[in-house]
Short mmCIF file of N, CA and C and ligand atoms in Angstrom, two decimals:
data_model
loop_
_atom_site.label_atom_id
_atom_site.label_comp_id
_atom_site.label_asym_id
_atom_site.label_seq_id
_atom_site.Cartn_x
_atom_site.Cartn_y
_atom_site.Cartn_z
N MET A 1 -40.74 122.39 117.48
CA MET A 1 -40.78 122.48 115.98
C MET A 1 -42.22 122.68 115.44
N PRO A 2 -42.60 123.43 114.52
CA PRO A 2 -44.00 123.53 114.05
C PRO A 2 -44.25 122.51 113.07
N SER A 3 -45.54 122.21 112.93
CA SER A 3 -45.95 121.15 111.97
C SER A 3 -46.66 122.09 110.68
N TYR A 4 -46.41 121.39 109.46
CA TYR A 4 -46.62 121.98 108.28
C TYR A 4 -47.93 121.35 107.77
N VAL A 5 -48.94 122.13 107.21
CA VAL A 5 -50.12 121.63 106.84
C VAL A 5 -50.41 122.37 105.34
N ASP A 6 -51.27 121.66 104.62
CA ASP A 6 -51.81 122.48 103.41
C ASP A 6 -53.38 122.56 103.36
N SER A 7 -53.79 122.30 104.57
CA SER A 7 -55.31 122.36 104.91
C SER A 7 -55.82 123.38 105.79
N LEU A 8 -56.97 123.65 105.58
CA LEU A 8 -57.62 124.86 106.60
C LEU A 8 -58.48 123.99 107.72
N GLU A 9 -58.46 122.69 107.61
CA GLU A 9 -59.11 122.11 108.68
C GLU A 9 -58.80 122.43 110.10
N ASN A 10 -59.76 122.81 111.01
CA ASN A 10 -59.75 123.29 112.42
C ASN A 10 -59.07 124.61 112.35
N VAL A 11 -58.72 125.28 111.21
CA VAL A 11 -58.19 126.70 111.33
C VAL A 11 -59.50 127.62 111.35
N ARG A 12 -59.34 128.54 112.52
CA ARG A 12 -60.54 129.47 112.62
C ARG A 12 -59.76 130.83 112.72
N PRO A 13 -60.43 131.80 112.52
CA PRO A 13 -59.83 133.22 112.37
C PRO A 13 -59.00 133.57 113.52
N GLU A 14 -59.53 132.91 114.81
CA GLU A 14 -58.58 133.38 115.93
C GLU A 14 -57.34 132.83 116.02
N HIS A 15 -57.01 131.69 115.19
CA HIS A 15 -55.56 131.05 114.93
C HIS A 15 -54.80 131.85 113.94
N LEU A 16 -55.34 132.95 113.42
CA LEU A 16 -54.56 133.72 112.45
C LEU A 16 -54.30 135.10 112.92
N ALA A 17 -54.14 135.12 114.28
CA ALA A 17 -54.00 136.60 114.91
C ALA A 17 -52.41 136.74 114.63
N GLY A 18 -52.25 138.22 114.60
CA GLY A 18 -50.81 138.68 114.67
C GLY A 18 -50.02 138.97 113.32
N PHE A 19 -50.81 138.64 112.23
CA PHE A 19 -49.95 138.76 110.89
C PHE A 19 -50.20 140.10 110.36
N PHE A 20 -49.48 140.33 109.09
CA PHE A 20 -49.72 141.72 108.53
C PHE A 20 -48.92 142.61 109.24
N VAL A 21 -47.73 142.37 110.03
CA VAL A 21 -47.21 143.25 110.73
C VAL A 21 -46.61 144.49 110.00
N GLY A 22 -47.04 145.71 110.42
CA GLY A 22 -46.55 146.89 109.74
C GLY A 22 -47.19 147.34 108.50
N TRP A 23 -48.44 146.57 108.34
CA TRP A 23 -49.31 146.94 107.18
C TRP A 23 -50.33 148.28 107.80
N PRO A 24 -50.36 149.23 107.20
CA PRO A 24 -51.23 150.41 107.68
C PRO A 24 -52.70 149.96 107.86
N ASP A 25 -53.13 149.14 106.99
CA ASP A 25 -54.55 148.76 106.92
C ASP A 25 -54.70 147.13 106.73
N PRO A 26 -54.31 146.44 107.70
CA PRO A 26 -54.16 144.95 107.49
C PRO A 26 -55.41 144.19 107.38
N PRO A 27 -55.49 143.23 106.51
CA PRO A 27 -56.74 142.39 106.36
C PRO A 27 -56.98 141.76 107.84
N SER A 28 -58.30 141.51 108.16
CA SER A 28 -58.65 141.01 109.34
C SER A 28 -58.41 139.48 109.32
N PRO A 29 -58.30 138.74 110.39
CA PRO A 29 -58.12 137.44 110.32
C PRO A 29 -59.14 136.72 109.62
N GLN A 30 -60.34 137.17 109.59
CA GLN A 30 -61.50 136.63 108.56
C GLN A 30 -61.08 136.66 107.29
N THR A 31 -60.52 137.79 106.87
CA THR A 31 -60.19 138.11 105.58
C THR A 31 -59.14 137.29 105.29
N HIS A 32 -58.13 137.20 106.03
CA HIS A 32 -56.95 136.35 105.96
C HIS A 32 -57.29 134.75 105.64
N LEU A 33 -58.37 134.28 106.23
CA LEU A 33 -58.94 133.17 106.16
C LEU A 33 -59.37 132.89 104.79
N GLN A 34 -60.25 133.96 104.24
CA GLN A 34 -60.78 133.98 102.99
C GLN A 34 -59.80 133.93 101.91
N LEU A 35 -58.70 134.73 102.16
CA LEU A 35 -57.65 134.69 100.95
C LEU A 35 -56.79 133.51 100.94
N LEU A 36 -56.75 132.83 101.97
CA LEU A 36 -56.29 131.43 102.17
C LEU A 36 -56.93 130.42 101.17
N ARG A 37 -58.32 130.60 101.46
CA ARG A 37 -59.22 129.64 100.78
C ARG A 37 -59.22 130.01 99.40
N GLY A 38 -59.14 131.23 98.95
CA GLY A 38 -58.91 131.72 97.44
C GLY A 38 -57.74 131.26 96.73
N SER A 39 -56.58 130.97 97.51
CA SER A 39 -55.35 130.74 96.93
C SER A 39 -55.28 129.48 96.26
N SER A 40 -54.49 129.36 95.10
CA SER A 40 -54.31 128.08 94.42
C SER A 40 -53.61 126.94 95.26
N ALA A 41 -52.61 127.50 96.09
CA ALA A 41 -52.12 126.68 97.12
C ALA A 41 -51.63 127.58 98.26
N PHE A 42 -51.39 126.64 99.26
CA PHE A 42 -50.79 127.50 100.59
C PHE A 42 -50.12 126.46 101.46
N VAL A 43 -49.36 126.93 102.24
CA VAL A 43 -48.78 126.04 103.45
C VAL A 43 -48.88 126.79 104.60
N LEU A 44 -49.32 126.19 105.59
CA LEU A 44 -49.14 126.90 106.97
C LEU A 44 -48.23 126.24 107.86
N ALA A 45 -47.46 126.89 108.75
CA ALA A 45 -46.79 126.53 109.83
C ALA A 45 -47.55 126.80 111.14
N LEU A 46 -47.77 125.39 111.88
CA LEU A 46 -48.66 125.41 113.09
C LEU A 46 -47.85 125.24 114.33
N ASP A 47 -48.12 126.00 115.35
CA ASP A 47 -47.60 125.60 116.53
C ASP A 47 -48.91 125.34 117.41
N GLY A 48 -49.15 124.07 117.72
CA GLY A 48 -50.39 123.82 118.22
C GLY A 48 -51.62 124.09 117.40
N GLU A 49 -52.57 124.90 117.65
CA GLU A 49 -53.60 125.38 116.83
C GLU A 49 -53.31 126.73 116.03
N GLN A 50 -52.32 127.39 116.74
CA GLN A 50 -52.00 128.62 116.17
C GLN A 50 -51.14 128.52 114.91
N VAL A 51 -51.60 129.44 113.87
CA VAL A 51 -50.81 129.58 112.82
C VAL A 51 -49.66 130.54 113.05
N VAL A 52 -48.43 130.12 112.84
CA VAL A 52 -47.17 131.13 113.22
C VAL A 52 -46.54 131.28 111.92
N GLY A 53 -46.95 130.83 110.75
CA GLY A 53 -46.38 131.31 109.50
C GLY A 53 -47.23 130.76 108.33
N PHE A 54 -47.25 131.35 107.11
CA PHE A 54 -47.85 130.96 106.05
C PHE A 54 -47.42 131.52 104.74
N VAL A 55 -47.54 130.69 103.69
CA VAL A 55 -47.17 131.25 102.40
C VAL A 55 -48.30 130.75 101.39
N THR A 56 -48.57 131.79 100.42
CA THR A 56 -49.56 131.60 99.42
C THR A 56 -49.16 131.66 98.10
N ALA A 57 -49.85 130.73 96.96
CA ALA A 57 -49.60 130.76 95.64
C ALA A 57 -50.73 131.14 94.81
N VAL A 58 -50.83 131.95 93.77
CA VAL A 58 -51.92 131.98 92.94
C VAL A 58 -51.32 131.36 91.60
N SER A 59 -52.19 130.53 90.88
CA SER A 59 -51.52 129.87 89.56
C SER A 59 -52.67 129.67 88.58
N ASP A 60 -52.20 129.55 87.39
CA ASP A 60 -53.07 129.35 86.27
C ASP A 60 -53.15 127.68 86.29
N GLY A 61 -52.33 127.08 86.89
CA GLY A 61 -52.28 125.65 86.80
C GLY A 61 -51.66 124.92 85.72
N VAL A 62 -51.11 125.61 84.82
CA VAL A 62 -50.51 125.23 83.59
C VAL A 62 -48.92 125.56 83.49
N LEU A 63 -48.74 126.99 83.47
CA LEU A 63 -47.37 127.27 83.39
C LEU A 63 -46.99 128.19 84.51
N CYS A 64 -47.74 128.99 85.06
CA CYS A 64 -47.18 130.00 85.88
C CYS A 64 -47.91 130.07 87.30
N ALA A 65 -46.94 130.56 88.44
CA ALA A 65 -47.66 130.76 89.80
C ALA A 65 -46.75 131.97 90.19
N TYR A 66 -47.70 132.72 91.03
CA TYR A 66 -46.84 133.83 91.85
C TYR A 66 -47.19 133.74 93.28
N LEU A 67 -46.17 134.03 94.09
CA LEU A 67 -46.21 133.86 95.49
C LEU A 67 -46.45 135.30 96.06
N PRO A 68 -47.84 135.71 96.51
CA PRO A 68 -48.11 137.04 96.94
C PRO A 68 -47.43 137.15 98.33
N LEU A 69 -47.76 136.15 99.27
CA LEU A 69 -47.66 136.46 100.62
C LEU A 69 -46.69 135.45 101.13
N LEU A 70 -45.87 135.69 102.21
CA LEU A 70 -45.02 134.87 102.96
C LEU A 70 -44.81 135.72 104.31
N GLU A 71 -45.25 134.99 105.53
CA GLU A 71 -45.03 135.74 106.67
C GLU A 71 -44.78 134.72 107.86
N VAL A 72 -43.98 135.00 108.69
CA VAL A 72 -43.69 134.29 109.82
C VAL A 72 -43.90 135.24 111.18
N LEU A 73 -44.73 134.91 112.04
CA LEU A 73 -44.91 135.66 113.20
C LEU A 73 -43.72 136.15 113.95
N PRO A 74 -43.46 137.49 114.17
CA PRO A 74 -42.13 137.95 114.89
C PRO A 74 -41.63 136.91 115.99
N SER A 75 -42.50 136.42 116.80
CA SER A 75 -42.07 135.50 117.82
C SER A 75 -41.39 134.17 117.64
N HIS A 76 -41.68 133.82 115.97
CA HIS A 76 -41.20 132.54 115.50
C HIS A 76 -40.33 132.89 114.43
N GLN A 77 -39.82 133.94 114.45
CA GLN A 77 -38.69 134.24 113.18
C GLN A 77 -37.53 133.73 113.51
N GLY A 78 -36.45 133.30 112.49
CA GLY A 78 -35.12 133.09 112.77
C GLY A 78 -35.09 131.65 113.18
N GLN A 79 -36.19 130.66 112.92
CA GLN A 79 -36.04 129.35 113.32
C GLN A 79 -36.09 128.50 111.97
N GLY A 80 -35.90 129.06 110.92
CA GLY A 80 -36.13 128.34 109.65
C GLY A 80 -37.37 127.90 109.08
N ILE A 81 -38.43 128.66 109.78
CA ILE A 81 -39.76 128.36 109.41
C ILE A 81 -40.20 129.12 107.93
N GLY A 82 -39.75 130.21 107.96
CA GLY A 82 -39.96 130.94 106.38
C GLY A 82 -39.20 130.05 105.45
N GLN A 83 -38.11 129.58 105.34
CA GLN A 83 -37.40 128.95 104.40
C GLN A 83 -38.20 127.47 104.22
N GLU A 84 -38.60 126.91 105.12
CA GLU A 84 -39.36 125.55 105.13
C GLU A 84 -40.63 125.76 104.29
N LEU A 85 -41.45 126.94 104.58
CA LEU A 85 -42.64 127.27 103.95
C LEU A 85 -42.43 127.59 102.44
N VAL A 86 -41.35 128.19 102.11
CA VAL A 86 -41.03 128.41 100.76
C VAL A 86 -40.50 126.98 99.96
N ARG A 87 -39.71 126.35 100.63
CA ARG A 87 -39.38 125.04 100.14
C ARG A 87 -40.54 124.00 99.65
N ARG A 88 -41.65 124.16 100.59
CA ARG A 88 -42.85 123.30 100.46
C ARG A 88 -43.80 123.85 99.42
N ILE A 89 -43.83 125.02 99.32
CA ILE A 89 -44.75 125.61 98.27
C ILE A 89 -43.94 125.62 97.01
N LEU A 90 -42.73 125.64 96.93
CA LEU A 90 -41.83 125.36 95.48
C LEU A 90 -42.15 123.88 95.08
N ALA A 91 -42.23 123.03 96.15
CA ALA A 91 -42.11 121.73 95.99
C ALA A 91 -43.66 121.32 95.33
N ARG A 92 -44.64 121.95 95.84
CA ARG A 92 -46.02 121.87 95.32
C ARG A 92 -46.16 122.37 94.01
N LEU A 93 -45.35 123.38 93.51
CA LEU A 93 -45.46 124.01 92.21
C LEU A 93 -44.37 123.67 91.15
N ARG A 94 -43.77 122.37 91.48
CA ARG A 94 -42.61 121.98 90.63
C ARG A 94 -42.91 121.79 89.30
N ALA A 95 -44.21 121.38 89.01
CA ALA A 95 -44.53 120.93 87.58
C ALA A 95 -44.62 122.25 86.60
N LEU A 96 -44.47 123.37 87.30
CA LEU A 96 -44.81 124.79 86.51
C LEU A 96 -43.64 125.27 85.82
N TYR A 97 -43.76 125.87 84.80
CA TYR A 97 -42.76 126.58 84.17
C TYR A 97 -42.08 127.62 85.07
N MET A 98 -42.97 128.54 85.56
CA MET A 98 -42.34 129.91 86.20
C MET A 98 -43.08 130.08 87.46
N VAL A 99 -42.20 130.50 88.51
CA VAL A 99 -42.91 130.96 89.74
C VAL A 99 -42.08 132.17 90.20
N ASP A 100 -42.97 133.12 90.31
CA ASP A 100 -42.31 134.60 90.44
C ASP A 100 -42.84 135.26 91.88
N LEU A 101 -42.11 136.04 92.31
CA LEU A 101 -42.48 136.90 93.59
C LEU A 101 -41.65 138.18 93.46
N MET A 102 -42.25 139.06 94.36
CA MET A 102 -41.52 140.40 94.34
C MET A 102 -41.12 140.47 95.83
N CYS A 103 -39.90 141.07 96.04
CA CYS A 103 -39.43 141.23 97.39
C CYS A 103 -38.31 142.60 97.35
N ASP A 104 -38.30 142.78 98.66
CA ASP A 104 -37.21 143.96 98.58
C ASP A 104 -35.92 143.40 98.61
N PRO A 105 -34.78 144.20 98.10
CA PRO A 105 -33.56 143.72 97.79
C PRO A 105 -32.84 142.98 99.14
N PRO A 106 -33.12 143.49 100.38
CA PRO A 106 -32.55 142.74 101.48
C PRO A 106 -32.91 141.24 101.48
N LEU A 107 -34.11 140.90 101.06
CA LEU A 107 -34.52 139.67 101.04
C LEU A 107 -34.19 138.76 99.83
N GLN A 108 -33.41 139.23 99.00
CA GLN A 108 -33.11 138.49 97.76
C GLN A 108 -32.25 137.44 98.05
N PRO A 109 -31.07 137.39 99.16
CA PRO A 109 -30.21 136.32 99.36
C PRO A 109 -30.97 135.18 99.96
N PHE A 110 -32.20 135.47 100.66
CA PHE A 110 -32.97 134.55 101.34
C PHE A 110 -33.70 133.71 100.31
N TYR A 111 -34.21 134.19 99.14
CA TYR A 111 -34.91 133.42 98.15
C TYR A 111 -33.64 132.72 97.20
N GLU A 112 -32.54 133.52 97.21
CA GLU A 112 -31.45 132.89 96.29
C GLU A 112 -31.09 131.42 96.95
N LYS A 113 -31.05 131.50 98.24
CA LYS A 113 -30.63 130.26 99.03
C LYS A 113 -31.63 128.93 98.68
N LEU A 114 -33.00 129.57 98.30
CA LEU A 114 -33.85 128.54 97.99
C LEU A 114 -34.14 128.15 96.42
N GLY A 115 -32.94 128.69 95.76
CA GLY A 115 -32.94 128.20 94.30
C GLY A 115 -33.66 129.24 93.35
N MET A 116 -34.00 130.50 93.82
CA MET A 116 -34.62 131.44 92.97
C MET A 116 -33.58 132.39 92.56
N ARG A 117 -33.70 133.08 91.51
CA ARG A 117 -32.84 134.31 90.97
C ARG A 117 -33.46 135.50 90.86
N ARG A 118 -32.55 136.63 90.92
CA ARG A 118 -32.95 137.93 90.87
C ARG A 118 -33.39 138.39 89.44
N ALA A 119 -34.64 139.14 89.58
CA ALA A 119 -35.07 139.66 88.48
C ALA A 119 -35.68 141.10 88.75
N SER A 120 -36.10 141.95 87.82
CA SER A 120 -36.63 143.15 88.16
C SER A 120 -38.21 142.86 87.92
N GLY A 121 -39.13 143.66 88.21
CA GLY A 121 -40.59 143.67 88.01
C GLY A 121 -41.20 144.96 88.26
N MET A 122 -42.55 144.90 88.18
CA MET A 122 -43.39 146.14 88.13
C MET A 122 -44.62 145.84 88.96
N ILE A 123 -45.05 146.79 89.78
CA ILE A 123 -46.14 146.54 90.57
C ILE A 123 -47.17 147.65 90.39
N LEU A 124 -48.42 147.42 90.86
CA LEU A 124 -49.59 148.42 91.09
C LEU A 124 -50.08 148.20 92.28
N ARG A 125 -50.44 149.03 92.88
CA ARG A 125 -51.04 149.04 94.46
C ARG A 125 -52.36 149.98 94.60
N ASP A 126 -53.31 149.73 95.17
CA ASP A 126 -54.38 150.54 95.52
C ASP A 126 -54.57 150.48 97.00
N TYR A 127 -53.80 151.36 97.46
CA TYR A 127 -53.82 151.18 99.16
C TYR A 127 -55.09 151.47 99.66
N ALA A 128 -56.17 151.98 99.15
CA ALA A 128 -57.60 152.08 99.65
C ALA A 128 -58.05 150.70 99.85
N ARG A 129 -57.60 149.77 99.27
CA ARG A 129 -58.05 148.43 99.17
C ARG A 129 -57.20 147.33 99.90
N GLN A 130 -56.40 147.75 100.63
CA GLN A 130 -55.08 147.07 101.43
C GLN A 130 -55.91 145.98 102.35
N SER A 131 -56.92 146.30 103.18
CA SER A 131 -57.46 145.51 104.02
C SER A 131 -58.25 144.25 103.30
N GLY A 132 -58.70 144.53 102.01
CA GLY A 132 -59.51 143.55 101.31
C GLY A 132 -61.01 143.57 101.97
N ALA A 133 -61.50 144.51 102.64
CA ALA A 133 -62.59 144.45 103.38
C ALA A 133 -63.70 145.08 102.06
C1 LIG B 1 -38.95 136.98 105.52
C2 LIG B 1 -39.67 135.85 106.73
C3 LIG B 1 -40.83 135.24 106.21
C4 LIG B 1 -38.46 134.85 107.06
O1 LIG B 1 -38.88 134.09 107.94
P1 LIG B 1 -38.11 133.22 108.97
O2 LIG B 1 -38.84 132.16 109.57
O3 LIG B 1 -37.56 134.30 109.98
O4 LIG B 1 -36.87 133.01 108.09
P2 LIG B 1 -35.80 131.76 108.28
O5 LIG B 1 -35.58 131.51 109.82
O6 LIG B 1 -36.22 130.57 107.61
O7 LIG B 1 -34.55 132.28 107.47
C5 LIG B 1 -33.79 133.15 108.11
C6 LIG B 1 -32.75 133.67 107.00
O8 LIG B 1 -33.60 134.70 106.31
C7 LIG B 1 -33.00 136.05 106.54
N1 LIG B 1 -33.86 136.96 106.59
C8 LIG B 1 -35.24 136.89 107.21
N2 LIG B 1 -35.86 138.10 107.17
C9 LIG B 1 -34.97 138.94 106.51
C10 LIG B 1 -35.25 140.30 106.23
N3 LIG B 1 -36.36 141.11 106.40
N4 LIG B 1 -34.21 140.80 105.36
C11 LIG B 1 -33.16 140.19 105.07
N5 LIG B 1 -32.88 138.87 105.54
C12 LIG B 1 -33.76 138.27 106.28
C13 LIG B 1 -32.21 135.94 107.66
O9 LIG B 1 -31.14 136.71 107.76
C14 LIG B 1 -31.85 134.42 107.78
O10 LIG B 1 -30.53 134.27 106.86
P3 LIG B 1 -29.54 133.24 107.25
O11 LIG B 1 -30.07 131.88 107.16
O12 LIG B 1 -28.54 133.43 106.29
O13 LIG B 1 -29.25 133.47 108.83
C15 LIG B 1 -39.72 136.76 108.02
O14 LIG B 1 -38.82 137.61 108.32
C16 LIG B 1 -41.13 137.63 107.71
O15 LIG B 1 -42.34 137.02 107.92
N6 LIG B 1 -40.95 138.98 107.51
C17 LIG B 1 -42.12 139.85 107.34
C18 LIG B 1 -42.82 139.52 105.98
C19 LIG B 1 -42.00 139.47 104.88
O16 LIG B 1 -40.94 140.20 104.70
N7 LIG B 1 -42.29 138.63 103.94
C20 LIG B 1 -41.42 138.51 102.64
C21 LIG B 1 -42.14 139.17 101.68
S1 LIG B 1 -41.32 138.99 100.15
#
């Protein structure tokens, strides 16, 4: 079973290898560490020192939060880690009025089981900036 932490103590870039599967121009592990530092809240799932899953939140700290990123390494998927990460970040954000995220339709049942409901949304992407470099 992984352990769950909300600190970057002892987390180095090499512990963040393997994420952003399928992204054409993924952030490097160094950039991944930087975006975790810049998030309002995050939860990591650890297998030893290796990060095997993470979720991030950005928030105004008053009413609203958005969950931009959730990912579990393919080797660790299907073991309840994704659900536990979302449960823990929602618990961290429970004082807020609204918590939103975007996902593809096949993932909507996953989030419904965690108490969220379906909505429509709008997005803007600049793929030239996908790596964050
Ligand atoms: C989505 C993700 C985080 C789930 O993590 P996980 O640890 O494998 O999930 P859990 O083991 O906690 O939960 C498994 C449940 O989620 C469902 N699920 C997982 N990935 C899914 C997907 N891509 N499409 C539809 N359902 C999915 C499973 O069917 C399973 O449902 P069940 O409990 O009814 O059997 C993981 O598949 C992942 O990292 N995917 C790639 C990145 C991604 O899509 N992130 C979400 C962006 S909104």
